[in-house]
Amino acid sequence: MKSVEQKVLALNGDEAVAYAVKQCDVDVVAAYPITPQTIIVERFSEYVANGEVETAFVCTESEHSALTACLAASLTGARAFTASASAGLALMHEMLFVTSGCRAPVVMAIANRALSAPINIHGDQSDTMAQRDSGWIQIYAENAQEVYDSVIQAFRIAEHPEVLLPAMVCLDGFQLSHSVENVNVLPDDVVKKFVGVRQFPKVLTHEGKLAPLRLDPHNPMTLGPLAFPNYYFEFKRQQEEAMKKALEVIRQVHNEYAEISGRSYGDGLLDPYHLEDAEIATVCLGSTAGTVKAVVDELRSEGVKAGLLRIRAFRPLPVEGIRKALENVKAVAVMDRSMSFGGHGGAVFHEVRHALYDSDKRPFIVNYIYGLGGRDTSPMQVRAIYKDLQEIVQKGHVETPIKYVGLRE
Amino acid sequence: MQSEEWKFTAKDIAEKPDLFMSGHRACAGCAPAAVMRLILKATRGPTIVTMATGCMEVVSTIYPYTSWAVPWLHTAFENAAANASGIEAAIKVLRKKGRIKDEHVDVIAIAGDGGTYDIGIQALSGAVERGHDFLFVLYDNEAYMNTGIQRSGGTPLGASTTTSPAGEVIPGKLEPKKPIADIMVAHEIPYVATASPYYWRDLIIKVRKGLEVEGPAFLHVFAPCPRGWRSDPSKSIELSRLAVETCVFPLWECINGEYQLSAPSKVIAMAPQKKKPVKEYLAVQGRFRHLFTPKYEKLIDEIQRITDMRWQKLLKKCGIA
Ligand SMILES: Cc1ncc(C[n+]2csc(CCOP(=O)(O)OP(=O)(O)O)c2C)c(N)n1
Ligand code: SF4
Ligand SMILES: [Mg+2]
């Protein structure tokens, strides 16, 4: 199929989110401002003020209430969206678990930002990494175009009847949220058709009727009840099953979208770059991949077999895909833009290493923590990482498993 | 206000099917459970109920059972009003888009004193400031009962709770109740009222008025908890009468900023000799037992003083004193 004709707009990442949400027939947006996410709420408020959307915009008094309102709206049958970052996401922590536990397909954009203290408004991924066990799907975008595409896909993924989980689309604060790029946008009707009208799985009510899963006065249902030890565990197991299903659904939705838009990001879960014959490779999430790709190009032109694996879907984690993508590499450097204090390396490192444990050919694997609180990471520094990997391969052992990039020690 | 015209008999109420059904696990003599039942007797059509964590949520929705014959949602402790915001916003848009057929859906948020005075006040204040059309019902059993009788901003002066225990040097809670209903009046919402389950007809009418009004409404319901108050389970409804007769919990409405006493309190305002001393109310509750010892008995006078002062203030607001 030929992809549809598209407009090119100059948008920053936040504006790309707002534009995508405008096109997705969203019923309720409830949000609270925080840098670097604020532009999303501001742009969307303008759409509301100008009558460009049929959306109730609830400008809440806190992020906790913003996510609560989205959750309640979603369970009432609305398509709901919110956006946040850093302290705002941390304040939502309780409600993140409630949202996934209630199986409400809320979509949220996160303009990744460092956590206090010290207070810092700049980019890193500590905020979303701290929420990785909250039961939300997490997709990390590399550029504003992918941000736009991912938000549209997120509604389809979250609302898929076999998934029914909330989803986060993560964009690096400032690097993506505030940098203007050319973004191809699909026509409104194409997006509207792609996301469709929200469908509801049917469940058995206490009256013994099969009814759509939502708060409906004609089919009363008790949502968010108390479950004792005799039932709670099964609820949680079902969430895990839904996450497993999401792996396939993310891929399907991504592929379907690729046919319409002409844009794809690996298989939708993992986006490899020159990995087929790579001997050394880095793994990263988000916008850093842009810098790394430029370095890989340089190294390749110098005859170095360097590659990159960008993880697009961090939750659910495509464990098998990661193993297959990396097991033939000799040495892997995992880049983490957050810390797991006392955990011996960052979260991405832990998980990639875990994925490789089942491989017969376990490559050397090391961790680079970088870019906290918005610190720049230069192509030179990335080159140095690849140089370290070459040395590890040469020497046949790892001297320093965890390093910090561009840090005063 | 339309409810003036809503005429009903005790028989009508008895015959209206219970939307808060039996089988829940509340303690014997639990007034909050009776209040739930009364609230739902006042519904006028499609209704969604949302609730904060607390006794009434916990006793009524133990999976896979439920006491609720209306759509019902609980998400957390501090956010009943935010739930209501989301539900109300969703209904409005979905109706506009033709995805909900109902002409109107009433939204009721219910929370205990913890979920209202304390942890829930931010979400409540925000939701009413935004003008969502919903009724918030506070059932006030004057402590965190679900977690074992800890003090709240609604616990009265002198009450012994597990976090304000009466000890050798401290006589229970040192602070009087936060005037929560007046705080809600200060939000300039169209309807605020207080109610007590002994005056069940008054309570039902006030729920209905709160639903009928456009915009946010707040109803503060007095709800004795025999477990936490260490009172006789068979006396909960009597206590909810005594609280009104002592003016510890006067009944009033504030419609568009105009305070007016409700009949049971008006009777006392008109015939002050009918006002009973607080001592009578305190004496029948174990949570105040320590006040009846020489060491702490002065506090009873203080409770009387504060009760009188608040009553006088209220009379002034009602244009009586
Ligand atoms: C954020 C949070 N903090 C604490 C709790 C524990 N908790 C559950 S119910 C409750 C007290 C409820 O008190 P109240 O609102 O007065 O209702 P009651 O149980 O007295 O009816 C507390 C402290 C919780 N569930 N969530
Ligand atoms: S502890 Fe009190 S409020 Fe809770 S169920 Fe028992 S009587 Fe009712
Ligand atoms: Mg209470």
PDB file of C-alpha atoms in Angstrom, chain A residues 10 12 45 61 96 115 141 151 182 198 212 233 276 296 328 349 372 387 403:
ATOM      1  CA  ALA A  10       7.493  22.606  12.145  1.00  0.00           C
ATOM      2  CA  ASN A  12       8.617  20.662  18.785  1.00  0.00           C
ATOM      3  CA  SER A  45      -5.956  24.385  25.763  1.00  0.00           C
ATOM      4  CA  GLU A  61      -5.365  21.288  40.912  1.00  0.00           C
ATOM      5  CA  LEU A  96      -0.381   4.878  38.093  1.00  0.00           C
ATOM      6  CA  LEU A 115      13.776  14.219  39.844  1.00  0.00           C
ATOM      7  CA  ALA A 141      10.632   8.050  21.120  1.00  0.00           C
ATOM      8  CA  VAL A 151       0.951   8.959  20.549  1.00  0.00           C
ATOM      9  CA  ASN A 182       9.856  18.974  10.606  1.00  0.00           C
ATOM     10  CA  ARG A 198     -13.381   3.185  21.723  1.00  0.00           C
ATOM     11  CA  PRO A 212     -19.558  -3.332  28.287  1.00  0.00           C
ATOM     12  CA  PHE A 233      -3.131 -12.292  43.104  1.00  0.00           C
ATOM     13  CA  GLU A 276      23.455  -7.517  11.757  1.00  0.00           C
ATOM     14  CA  VAL A 296      28.122   4.539  14.365  1.00  0.00           C
ATOM     15  CA  ASN A 328      26.207 -12.281  18.396  1.00  0.00           C
ATOM     16  CA  PHE A 349      21.543  -2.277  32.192  1.00  0.00           C
ATOM     17  CA  LEU A 372      21.621  13.203  34.358  1.00  0.00           C
ATOM     18  CA  LYS A 387      36.645   2.548  22.141  1.00  0.00           C
ATOM     19  CA  LYS A 403      31.139   4.078  34.250  1.00  0.00           C
TER      20      LYS A 403
END
